[in-house]
CSV table of C-alpha atoms in Angstrom, one decimal:
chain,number,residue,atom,x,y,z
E,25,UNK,CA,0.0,0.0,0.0
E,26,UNK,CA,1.1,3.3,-1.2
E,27,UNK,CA,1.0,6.7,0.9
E,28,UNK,CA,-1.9,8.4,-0.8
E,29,UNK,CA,-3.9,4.8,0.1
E,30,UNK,CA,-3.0,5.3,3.6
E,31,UNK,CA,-4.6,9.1,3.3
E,32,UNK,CA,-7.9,7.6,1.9
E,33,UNK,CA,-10.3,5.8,4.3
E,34,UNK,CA,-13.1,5.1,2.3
E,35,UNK,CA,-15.2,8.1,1.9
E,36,UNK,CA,-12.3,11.0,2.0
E,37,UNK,CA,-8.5,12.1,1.8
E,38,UNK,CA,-6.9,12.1,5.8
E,39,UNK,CA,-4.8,14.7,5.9
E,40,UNK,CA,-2.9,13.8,8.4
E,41,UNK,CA,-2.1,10.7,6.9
E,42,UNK,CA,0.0,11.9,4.9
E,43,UNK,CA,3.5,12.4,5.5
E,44,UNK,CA,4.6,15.9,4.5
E,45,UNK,CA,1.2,18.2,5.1
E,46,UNK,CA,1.9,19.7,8.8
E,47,UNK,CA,4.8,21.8,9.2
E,48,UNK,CA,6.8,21.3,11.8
E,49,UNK,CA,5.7,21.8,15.4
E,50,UNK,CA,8.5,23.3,17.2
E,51,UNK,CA,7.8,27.1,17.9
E,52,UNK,CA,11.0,28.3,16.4
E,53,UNK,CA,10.7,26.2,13.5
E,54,UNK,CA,7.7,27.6,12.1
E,55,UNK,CA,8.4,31.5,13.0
E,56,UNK,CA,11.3,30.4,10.5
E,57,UNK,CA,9.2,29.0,8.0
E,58,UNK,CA,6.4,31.8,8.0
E,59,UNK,CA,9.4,34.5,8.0
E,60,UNK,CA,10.7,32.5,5.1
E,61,UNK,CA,7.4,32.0,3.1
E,62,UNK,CA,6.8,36.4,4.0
E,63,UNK,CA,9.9,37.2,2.2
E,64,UNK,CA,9.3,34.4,-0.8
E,65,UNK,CA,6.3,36.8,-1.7
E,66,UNK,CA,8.6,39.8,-2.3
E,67,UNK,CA,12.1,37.9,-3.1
E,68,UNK,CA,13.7,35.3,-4.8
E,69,UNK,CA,15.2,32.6,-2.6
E,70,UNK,CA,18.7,33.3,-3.7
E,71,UNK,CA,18.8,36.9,-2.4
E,72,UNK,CA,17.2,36.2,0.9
E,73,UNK,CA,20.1,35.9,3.7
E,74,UNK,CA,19.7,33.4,6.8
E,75,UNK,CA,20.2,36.8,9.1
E,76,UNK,CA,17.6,38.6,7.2
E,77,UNK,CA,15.2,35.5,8.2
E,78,UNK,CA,15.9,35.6,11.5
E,79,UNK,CA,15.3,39.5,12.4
E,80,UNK,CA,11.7,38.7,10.4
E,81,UNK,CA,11.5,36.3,12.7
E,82,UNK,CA,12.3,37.8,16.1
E,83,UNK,CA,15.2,35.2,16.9
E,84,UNK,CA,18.5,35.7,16.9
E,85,UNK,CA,21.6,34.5,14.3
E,86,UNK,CA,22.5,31.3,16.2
E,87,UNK,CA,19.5,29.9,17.0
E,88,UNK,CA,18.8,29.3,13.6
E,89,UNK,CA,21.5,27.0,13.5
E,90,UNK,CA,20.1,24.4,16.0
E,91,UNK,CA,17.0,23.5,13.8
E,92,UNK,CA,18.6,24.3,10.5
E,93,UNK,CA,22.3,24.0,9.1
E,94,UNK,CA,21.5,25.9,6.1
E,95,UNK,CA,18.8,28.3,4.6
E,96,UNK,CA,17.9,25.6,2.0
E,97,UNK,CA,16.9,22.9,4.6
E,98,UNK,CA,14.6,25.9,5.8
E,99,UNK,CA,13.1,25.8,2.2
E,100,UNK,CA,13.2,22.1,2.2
E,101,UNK,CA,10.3,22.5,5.0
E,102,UNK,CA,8.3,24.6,3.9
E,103,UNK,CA,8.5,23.3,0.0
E,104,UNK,CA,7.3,20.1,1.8
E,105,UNK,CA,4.1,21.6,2.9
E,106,UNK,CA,3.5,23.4,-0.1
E,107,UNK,CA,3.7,20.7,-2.6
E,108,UNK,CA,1.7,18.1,-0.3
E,109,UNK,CA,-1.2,20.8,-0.4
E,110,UNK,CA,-1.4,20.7,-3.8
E,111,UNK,CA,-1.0,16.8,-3.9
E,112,UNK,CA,-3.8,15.9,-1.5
E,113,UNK,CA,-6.4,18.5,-3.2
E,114,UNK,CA,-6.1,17.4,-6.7
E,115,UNK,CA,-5.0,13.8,-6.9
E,116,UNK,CA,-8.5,12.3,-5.0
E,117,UNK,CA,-10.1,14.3,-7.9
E,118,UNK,CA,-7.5,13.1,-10.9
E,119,UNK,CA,-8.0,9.4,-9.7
E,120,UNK,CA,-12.1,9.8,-9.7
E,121,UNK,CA,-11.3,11.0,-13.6
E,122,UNK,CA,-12.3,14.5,-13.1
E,123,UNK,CA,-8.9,15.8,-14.6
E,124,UNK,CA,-9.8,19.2,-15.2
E,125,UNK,CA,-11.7,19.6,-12.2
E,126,UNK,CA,-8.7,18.7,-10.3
E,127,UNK,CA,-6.7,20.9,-12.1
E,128,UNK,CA,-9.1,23.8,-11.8
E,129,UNK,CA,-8.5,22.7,-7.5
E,130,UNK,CA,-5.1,22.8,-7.9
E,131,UNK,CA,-4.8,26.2,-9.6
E,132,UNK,CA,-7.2,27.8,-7.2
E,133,UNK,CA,-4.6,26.0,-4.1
E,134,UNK,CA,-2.1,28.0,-5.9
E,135,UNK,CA,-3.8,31.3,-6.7
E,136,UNK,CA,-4.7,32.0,-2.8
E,137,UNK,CA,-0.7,31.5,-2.0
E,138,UNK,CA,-0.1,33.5,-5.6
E,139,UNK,CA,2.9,35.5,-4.5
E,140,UNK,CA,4.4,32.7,-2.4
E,141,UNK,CA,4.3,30.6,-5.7
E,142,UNK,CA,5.4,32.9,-7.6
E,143,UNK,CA,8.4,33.2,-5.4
E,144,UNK,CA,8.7,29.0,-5.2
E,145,UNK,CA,8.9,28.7,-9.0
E,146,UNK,CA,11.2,31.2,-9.5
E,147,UNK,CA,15.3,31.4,-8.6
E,148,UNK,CA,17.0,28.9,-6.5
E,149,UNK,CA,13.7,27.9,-4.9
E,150,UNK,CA,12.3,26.6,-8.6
E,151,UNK,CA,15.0,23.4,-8.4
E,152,UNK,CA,14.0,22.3,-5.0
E,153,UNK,CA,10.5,22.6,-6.1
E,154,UNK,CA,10.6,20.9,-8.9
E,155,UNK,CA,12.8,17.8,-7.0
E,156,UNK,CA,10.2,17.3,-4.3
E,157,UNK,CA,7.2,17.0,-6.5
E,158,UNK,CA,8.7,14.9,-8.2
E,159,UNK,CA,9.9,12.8,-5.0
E,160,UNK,CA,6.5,13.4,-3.6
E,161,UNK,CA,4.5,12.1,-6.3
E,162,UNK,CA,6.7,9.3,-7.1
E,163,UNK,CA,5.2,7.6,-3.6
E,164,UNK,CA,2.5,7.1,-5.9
E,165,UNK,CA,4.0,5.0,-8.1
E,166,UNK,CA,1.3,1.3,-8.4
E,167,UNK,CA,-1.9,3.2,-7.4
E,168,UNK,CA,-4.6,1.7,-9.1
E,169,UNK,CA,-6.2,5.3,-10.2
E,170,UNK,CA,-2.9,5.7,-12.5
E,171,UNK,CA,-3.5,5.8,-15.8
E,172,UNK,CA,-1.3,5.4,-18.8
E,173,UNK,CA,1.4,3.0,-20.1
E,174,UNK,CA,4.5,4.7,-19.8
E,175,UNK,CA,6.7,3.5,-17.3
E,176,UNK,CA,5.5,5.1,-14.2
E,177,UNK,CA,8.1,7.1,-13.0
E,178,UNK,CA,8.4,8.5,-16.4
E,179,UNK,CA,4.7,9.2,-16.5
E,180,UNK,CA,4.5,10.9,-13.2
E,181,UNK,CA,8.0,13.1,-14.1
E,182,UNK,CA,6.1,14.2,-17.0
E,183,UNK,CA,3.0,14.9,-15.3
E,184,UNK,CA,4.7,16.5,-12.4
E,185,UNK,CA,6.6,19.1,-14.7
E,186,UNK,CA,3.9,20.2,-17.0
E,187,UNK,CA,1.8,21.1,-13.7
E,188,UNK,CA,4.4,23.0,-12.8
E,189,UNK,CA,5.5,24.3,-16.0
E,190,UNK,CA,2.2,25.7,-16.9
E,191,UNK,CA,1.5,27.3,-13.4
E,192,UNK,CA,5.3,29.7,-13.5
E,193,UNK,CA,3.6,30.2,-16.7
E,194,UNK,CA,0.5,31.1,-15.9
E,195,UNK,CA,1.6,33.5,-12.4
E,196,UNK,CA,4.1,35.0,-14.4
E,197,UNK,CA,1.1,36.7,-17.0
E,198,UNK,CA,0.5,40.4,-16.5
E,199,UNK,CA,-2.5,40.4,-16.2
E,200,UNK,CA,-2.9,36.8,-15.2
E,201,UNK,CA,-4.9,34.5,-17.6
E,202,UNK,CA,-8.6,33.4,-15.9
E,203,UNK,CA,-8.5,30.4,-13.6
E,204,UNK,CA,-10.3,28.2,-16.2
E,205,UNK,CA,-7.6,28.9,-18.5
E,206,UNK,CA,-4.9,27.8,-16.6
E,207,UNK,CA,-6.6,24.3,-15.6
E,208,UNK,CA,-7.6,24.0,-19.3
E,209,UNK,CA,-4.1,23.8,-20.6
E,210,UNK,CA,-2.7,21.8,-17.5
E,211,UNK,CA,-5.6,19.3,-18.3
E,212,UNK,CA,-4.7,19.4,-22.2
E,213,UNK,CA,-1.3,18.8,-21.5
E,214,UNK,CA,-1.3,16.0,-19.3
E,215,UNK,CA,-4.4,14.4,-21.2
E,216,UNK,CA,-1.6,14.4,-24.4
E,217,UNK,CA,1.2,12.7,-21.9
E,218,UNK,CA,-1.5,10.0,-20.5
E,219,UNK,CA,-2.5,9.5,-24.6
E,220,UNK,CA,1.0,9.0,-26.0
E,221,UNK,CA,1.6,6.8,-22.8
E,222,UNK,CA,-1.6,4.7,-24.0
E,223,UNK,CA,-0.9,4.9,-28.2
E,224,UNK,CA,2.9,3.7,-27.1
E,225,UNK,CA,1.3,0.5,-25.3
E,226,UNK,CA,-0.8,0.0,-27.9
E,227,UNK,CA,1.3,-0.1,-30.9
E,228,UNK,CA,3.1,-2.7,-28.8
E,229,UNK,CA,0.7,-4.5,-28.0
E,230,UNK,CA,-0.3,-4.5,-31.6
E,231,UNK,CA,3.3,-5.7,-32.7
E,232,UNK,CA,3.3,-8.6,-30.3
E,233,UNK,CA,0.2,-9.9,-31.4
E,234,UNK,CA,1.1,-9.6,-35.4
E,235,UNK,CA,4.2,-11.8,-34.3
């Protein structure tokens, strides 16, 4: 059993099943991580300093260091939470086959947080992103609800970076594109990854059976 199957019990998604939704609990922990996610609306990740962090914070210099060694593990937290938001709202909809309803979820997950986004896919924050979605939804890999015929981890890679791909695109519009929009062309594009996954098994399957 996978983690999003431990997160379902029947008639709903438990959140707190699954492994990277809460934050930490320590107190000092998350004044760090809502200092850091303050700044992410304003600045990329690359330019924020870990003394800047603390004095948002109220703590001082050094005791960052007993919970994190460097800024990035800070960013490793809070990316956590952030990407298992979007994970837990959209999947439970993508596995009952409402794929554009889930995307439509998932971009309105992202447009309440829009400048925090906009600061996660952007700079030196965008990498470690893009790495723990990735990580995150390859926990999935053998859940029944997954279609397609690629290999999986392929499948989900893809998947995983055409969400995010069309979301820096879509937060980076000036004005931004409608809502519907945005969940139109991240349902398009993963509805032509899950075909070409499905036309590849096919033509196999074809070939094996004209042998």
């Amino acid at each position: 059993m996978n983690v999003i199957s431990k997160a379902w019990d029947g008639t709903g998604w438990v959140p707190r099943a699954f492994p990277y939704l809460r934050e930490p609990r320590l107190k000092m922990r998350s004044e760090l991580i809502d200092a850091l996610r303050e700044m992410l609306k304003t600045q990329q990740f690359d330019h924020i300093h870990i003394r800047e962090i603390t004095d948002r914070a109220g703590i001082s210099y050094s005791s960052f260091y007993r919970h994190y060694a460097t800024k990035e593990a800070l960013l490793g937290d809070l990316v956590k939470t952030q990407v298992a938001r979007l994970i837990v709202a959209g999947l439970p909809l993508a596995y009952a086959h409402h794929r554009r309803e889930s995307c439509r979820v998932v971009c309105a997950q992202v447009l309440e947080s829009q400048d925090l986004w906009r600061g996660l896919l952007s700079g030196g924050a965008a990498h470690m992103l893009r790495e723990e979605f990735v990580r995150q939804i390859m926990r999935l890999k053998g859940h029944p609800g997954l279609v397609g015929f690629l290999p999986e981890e392929v499948h989900l890679a893809c998947a995983t970076g055409a969400t995010l791909n069309v979301l820096a695109w879509w937060l980076s519009q000036k004005p931004m594109a409608p809502i519907e929009i945005a969940a139109d062309k991240m349902c398009e594009i993963i509805t032509v990854i899950e075909a070409s996954s499905a036309g590849e098994r096919l033509d196999r399957l074809e070939a094996a059976n004209a042998a």
